[in-house]
PDB file of C-alpha atoms in Angstrom:
ATOM      1  CA  MET A   1      96.562  59.903 118.387  1.00 66.00           C
ATOM      2  CA  PRO A   2      99.052  61.525 121.263  1.00 71.00           C
ATOM      3  CA  LEU A   3      97.917  64.890 122.575  1.00 76.00           C
ATOM      4  CA  PRO A   4     100.273  67.473 121.684  1.00 75.00           C
ATOM      5  CA  GLN A   5     102.163  69.136 124.117  1.00 74.00           C
ATOM      6  CA  PRO A   6     102.260  73.042 124.353  1.00 74.00           C
ATOM      7  CA  ASP A   7     105.926  74.388 124.183  1.00 72.00           C
ATOM      8  CA  ASP A   8     105.088  77.240 126.817  1.00 76.00           C
ATOM      9  CA  LEU A   9     102.839  77.728 129.800  1.00 73.00           C
ATOM     10  CA  THR A  10      99.720  77.968 127.606  1.00 85.00           C
ATOM     11  CA  SER A  11      96.730  75.729 127.962  1.00 90.00           C
ATOM     12  CA  LEU A  12      95.888  72.894 125.393  1.00 93.00           C
ATOM     13  CA  VAL A  13      92.623  74.061 123.597  1.00 96.00           C
ATOM     14  CA  LEU A  14      91.503  70.817 121.814  1.00 96.00           C
ATOM     15  CA  ARG A  15      88.797  71.492 118.960  1.00 97.00           C
ATOM     16  CA  THR A  16      86.285  68.122 118.696  1.00 97.00           C
ATOM     17  CA  ASP A  17      83.529  69.770 116.936  1.00 98.00           C
ATOM     18  CA  PHE A  18      83.937  70.619 113.175  1.00 97.00           C
ATOM     19  CA  GLY A  19      80.688  71.828 112.349  1.00 95.00           C
ATOM     20  CA  ASP A  20      81.009  75.334 112.009  1.00 96.00           C
ATOM     21  CA  GLU A  21      84.058  77.082 110.793  1.00 97.00           C
ATOM     22  CA  GLY A  22      82.741  80.462 112.137  1.00 97.00           C
ATOM     23  CA  ALA A  23      82.086  79.278 115.515  1.00 97.00           C
ATOM     24  CA  TRP A  24      85.291  77.862 116.004  1.00 98.00           C
ATOM     25  CA  ASP A  25      86.879  81.291 114.656  1.00 97.00           C
ATOM     26  CA  ALA A  26      84.403  83.139 117.192  1.00 97.00           C
ATOM     27  CA  VAL A  27      85.657  80.713 119.950  1.00 97.00           C
ATOM     28  CA  ARG A  28      89.568  81.603 119.650  1.00 96.00           C
ATOM     29  CA  ALA A  29      88.375  85.080 119.182  1.00 96.00           C
ATOM     30  CA  ALA A  30      86.625  85.221 122.771  1.00 96.00           C
ATOM     31  CA  LEU A  31      89.387  83.240 124.252  1.00 95.00           C
ATOM     32  CA  ASP A  32      91.954  85.756 122.789  1.00 93.00           C
ATOM     33  CA  ALA A  33      90.103  88.812 123.854  1.00 93.00           C
ATOM     34  CA  ALA A  34      89.487  87.712 127.479  1.00 91.00           C
ATOM     35  CA  GLY A  35      93.278  88.064 128.399  1.00 82.00           C
ATOM     36  CA  GLU A  36      95.766  90.487 128.123  1.00 85.00           C
ATOM     37  CA  TYR A  37      98.444  87.773 126.994  1.00 83.00           C
ATOM     38  CA  PRO A  38      97.997  84.629 124.811  1.00 83.00           C
ATOM     39  CA  HIS A  39      96.725  81.536 127.260  1.00 88.00           C
ATOM     40  CA  ALA A  40      95.816  79.012 124.573  1.00 92.00           C
ATOM     41  CA  THR A  41      97.443  76.597 122.160  1.00 92.00           C
ATOM     42  CA  TYR A  42      95.145  75.678 119.638  1.00 95.00           C
ATOM     43  CA  VAL A  43      94.673  72.117 118.052  1.00 94.00           C
ATOM     44  CA  SER A  44      92.199  71.721 115.174  1.00 96.00           C
ATOM     45  CA  GLU A  45      92.873  68.344 113.915  1.00 94.00           C
ATOM     46  CA  LEU A  46      90.029  66.203 112.332  1.00 95.00           C
ATOM     47  CA  ALA A  47      91.727  63.190 113.941  1.00 93.00           C
ATOM     48  CA  PHE A  48      89.865  64.665 117.004  1.00 94.00           C
ATOM     49  CA  ALA A  49      86.625  65.164 115.801  1.00 96.00           C
ATOM     50  CA  GLY A  50      84.000  63.888 118.642  1.00 95.00           C
ATOM     51  CA  VAL A  51      87.022  62.621 121.036  1.00 94.00           C
ATOM     52  CA  GLY A  52      85.264  62.202 124.121  1.00 93.00           C
ATOM     53  CA  VAL A  53      86.787  61.946 127.552  1.00 94.00           C
ATOM     54  CA  GLN A  54      86.962  58.573 127.911  1.00 94.00           C
ATOM     55  CA  ALA A  55      89.185  58.478 124.688  1.00 93.00           C
ATOM     56  CA  LEU A  56      91.512  61.162 126.210  1.00 92.00           C
ATOM     57  CA  LEU A  57      91.858  59.376 129.428  1.00 92.00           C
ATOM     58  CA  ASP A  58      92.805  56.136 127.388  1.00 91.00           C
ATOM     59  CA  GLU A  59      95.356  58.288 125.322  1.00 88.00           C
ATOM     60  CA  GLU A  60      96.930  59.753 128.400  1.00 86.00           C
ATOM     61  CA  ALA A  61      97.100  56.187 130.058  1.00 85.00           C
ATOM     62  CA  ALA A  62      99.117  54.813 127.440  1.00 85.00           C
ATOM     63  CA  ALA A  63     101.331  57.932 127.172  1.00 82.00           C
ATOM     64  CA  ASP A  64     104.900  57.865 128.458  1.00 83.00           C
ATOM     65  CA  GLU A  65     104.906  59.917 131.910  1.00 80.00           C
ATOM     66  CA  ASP A  66     107.042  62.854 130.004  1.00 77.00           C
ATOM     67  CA  ASP A  67     104.239  62.792 126.996  1.00 78.00           C
ATOM     68  CA  GLN A  68     101.146  62.893 129.523  1.00 81.00           C
ATOM     69  CA  ILE A  69      99.519  66.324 130.033  1.00 87.00           C
ATOM     70  CA  ILE A  70      97.856  67.031 133.326  1.00 88.00           C
ATOM     71  CA  TYR A  71      94.643  68.717 132.082  1.00 93.00           C
ATOM     72  CA  ILE A  72      93.153  69.794 128.828  1.00 94.00           C
ATOM     73  CA  PHE A  73      90.346  72.106 127.364  1.00 97.00           C
ATOM     74  CA  LEU A  74      87.937  70.778 124.908  1.00 97.00           C
ATOM     75  CA  ALA A  75      86.080  72.971 122.188  1.00 98.00           C
ATOM     76  CA  ASP A  76      83.067  70.397 122.004  1.00 97.00           C
ATOM     77  CA  ALA A  77      79.353  71.394 120.600  1.00 97.00           C
ATOM     78  CA  THR A  78      78.443  72.985 123.496  1.00 97.00           C
ATOM     79  CA  THR A  79      81.345  75.223 123.416  1.00 97.00           C
ATOM     80  CA  MET A  80      80.638  76.236 119.661  1.00 97.00           C
ATOM     81  CA  LYS A  81      76.768  76.975 120.066  1.00 97.00           C
ATOM     82  CA  VAL A  82      76.488  78.315 123.600  1.00 96.00           C
ATOM     83  CA  PRO A  83      76.828  81.920 124.453  1.00 95.00           C
ATOM     84  CA  GLY A  84      80.032  82.825 126.388  1.00 94.00           C
ATOM     85  CA  HIS A  85      81.850  79.629 124.430  1.00 96.00           C
ATOM     86  CA  PRO A  86      82.173  77.415 127.785  1.00 97.00           C
ATOM     87  CA  LEU A  87      85.108  75.081 126.934  1.00 98.00           C
ATOM     88  CA  LEU A  88      85.106  71.706 128.814  1.00 98.00           C
ATOM     89  CA  ALA A  89      88.163  71.521 131.313  1.00 97.00           C
ATOM     90  CA  VAL A  90      89.159  67.821 131.836  1.00 97.00           C
ATOM     91  CA  ASP A  91      91.126  66.864 134.704  1.00 96.00           C
ATOM     92  CA  LEU A  92      93.697  64.001 133.273  1.00 93.00           C
ATOM     93  CA  SER A  93      95.899  63.603 136.206  1.00 90.00           C
ATOM     94  CA  ASP A  94      94.574  64.061 139.692  1.00 92.00           C
ATOM     95  CA  GLU A  95      90.960  63.086 139.459  1.00 95.00           C
ATOM     96  CA  PRO A  96      90.927  61.549 135.601  1.00 94.00           C
ATOM     97  CA  GLY A  97      87.738  62.272 134.010  1.00 96.00           C
ATOM     98  CA  ARG A  98      86.556  65.276 136.386  1.00 97.00           C
ATOM     99  CA  THR A  99      85.168  67.731 134.397  1.00 98.00           C
ATOM    100  CA  PHE A 100      83.621  71.762 134.623  1.00 98.00           C
ATOM    101  CA  ARG A 101      82.496  74.105 132.231  1.00 98.00           C
ATOM    102  CA  VAL A 102      84.550  77.292 131.834  1.00 97.00           C
ATOM    103  CA  PRO A 103      83.180  80.261 129.916  1.00 97.00           C
ATOM    104  CA  ALA A 104      85.977  81.842 127.724  1.00 95.00           C
ATOM    105  CA  ARG A 105      85.878  85.303 130.128  1.00 94.00           C
ATOM    106  CA  TRP A 106      87.321  83.004 133.061  1.00 95.00           C
ATOM    107  CA  PHE A 107      89.574  80.963 130.989  1.00 95.00           C
ATOM    108  CA  PRO A 108      92.716  83.288 131.154  1.00 93.00           C
ATOM    109  CA  ASP A 109      92.548  83.061 135.324  1.00 92.00           C
ATOM    110  CA  ILE A 110      92.228  79.302 135.036  1.00 95.00           C
ATOM    111  CA  SER A 111      94.706  78.666 132.532  1.00 93.00           C
ATOM    112  CA  ALA A 112      97.323  80.857 134.164  1.00 91.00           C
ATOM    113  CA  ASN A 113      96.926  79.339 137.541  1.00 93.00           C
ATOM    114  CA  LEU A 114      96.872  75.883 136.294  1.00 93.00           C
ATOM    115  CA  SER A 115     100.052  76.170 134.031  1.00 89.00           C
ATOM    116  CA  ILE A 116     102.011  77.579 136.827  1.00 89.00           C
ATOM    117  CA  ALA A 117     100.799  75.366 139.298  1.00 89.00           C
ATOM    118  CA  ASN A 118      99.601  78.007 141.379  1.00 92.00           C
ATOM    119  CA  MET A 119      95.902  76.055 141.913  1.00 95.00           C
ATOM    120  CA  ASP A 120      94.553  72.661 141.205  1.00 94.00           C
ATOM    121  CA  PHE A 121      92.070  71.813 139.088  1.00 96.00           C
ATOM    122  CA  ALA A 122      89.762  70.572 141.884  1.00 96.00           C
ATOM    123  CA  GLU A 123      90.036  74.354 143.348  1.00 96.00           C
ATOM    124  CA  PHE A 124      88.157  75.298 140.240  1.00 97.00           C
ATOM    125  CA  ALA A 125      85.924  72.381 139.970  1.00 97.00           C
ATOM    126  CA  ASP A 126      84.994  72.572 143.182  1.00 97.00           C
ATOM    127  CA  ALA A 127      84.033  76.383 142.824  1.00 96.00           C
ATOM    128  CA  ALA A 128      81.695  75.500 139.594  1.00 96.00           C
ATOM    129  CA  ASP A 129      78.029  76.294 139.990  1.00 95.00           C
ATOM    130  CA  GLY A 130      75.103  73.858 140.210  1.00 94.00           C
ATOM    131  CA  SER A 131      75.314  73.857 136.224  1.00 95.00           C
ATOM    132  CA  GLY A 132      78.921  72.186 136.536  1.00 96.00           C
ATOM    133  CA  THR A 133      80.151  75.950 135.123  1.00 96.00           C
ATOM    134  CA  PHE A 134      82.869  78.061 136.778  1.00 96.00           C
ATOM    135  CA  ARG A 135      81.769  81.567 137.054  1.00 93.00           C
ATOM    136  CA  GLY A 136      84.658  83.140 139.452  1.00 90.00           C
ATOM    137  CA  PHE A 137      85.140  82.758 143.117  1.00 86.00           C
ATOM    138  CA  ASP A 138      82.601  84.299 145.277  1.00 73.00           C
ATOM    139  CA  GLU A 139      84.101  87.263 146.813  1.00 51.00           C
ATOM    140  CA  GLY A 140      81.251  87.456 149.375  1.00 40.00           C
TER     141      GLY A 140
END
């Protein structure tokens, strides 16, 4: 199933875990509350239940160039269960398959910078901590 294209400068947040509707509501509320402006296009389609990174890479490789997206954020089982709702950010273009986690509070910064190509996916991934989670850039 082809990945949807956001119509604006928001980032695609794809739900892959459908076990708890309340958790999905909490994830969306946390993402919406994290920034002043909308930064997410939410996709909640059962066709994407349990989809993994490799399946997304395969789908993007098969898509026409005009229909490909550069990155995606997955709301998976970890996102639904862990405090802070860390999405799984997935690079679909420069280093296909590279991932890191991003808690909801950092999502607007990453989404805004990626959507206008102000920063690259790798800059955020390289700044992830030992657990593979981006928690902002060290200022000191």
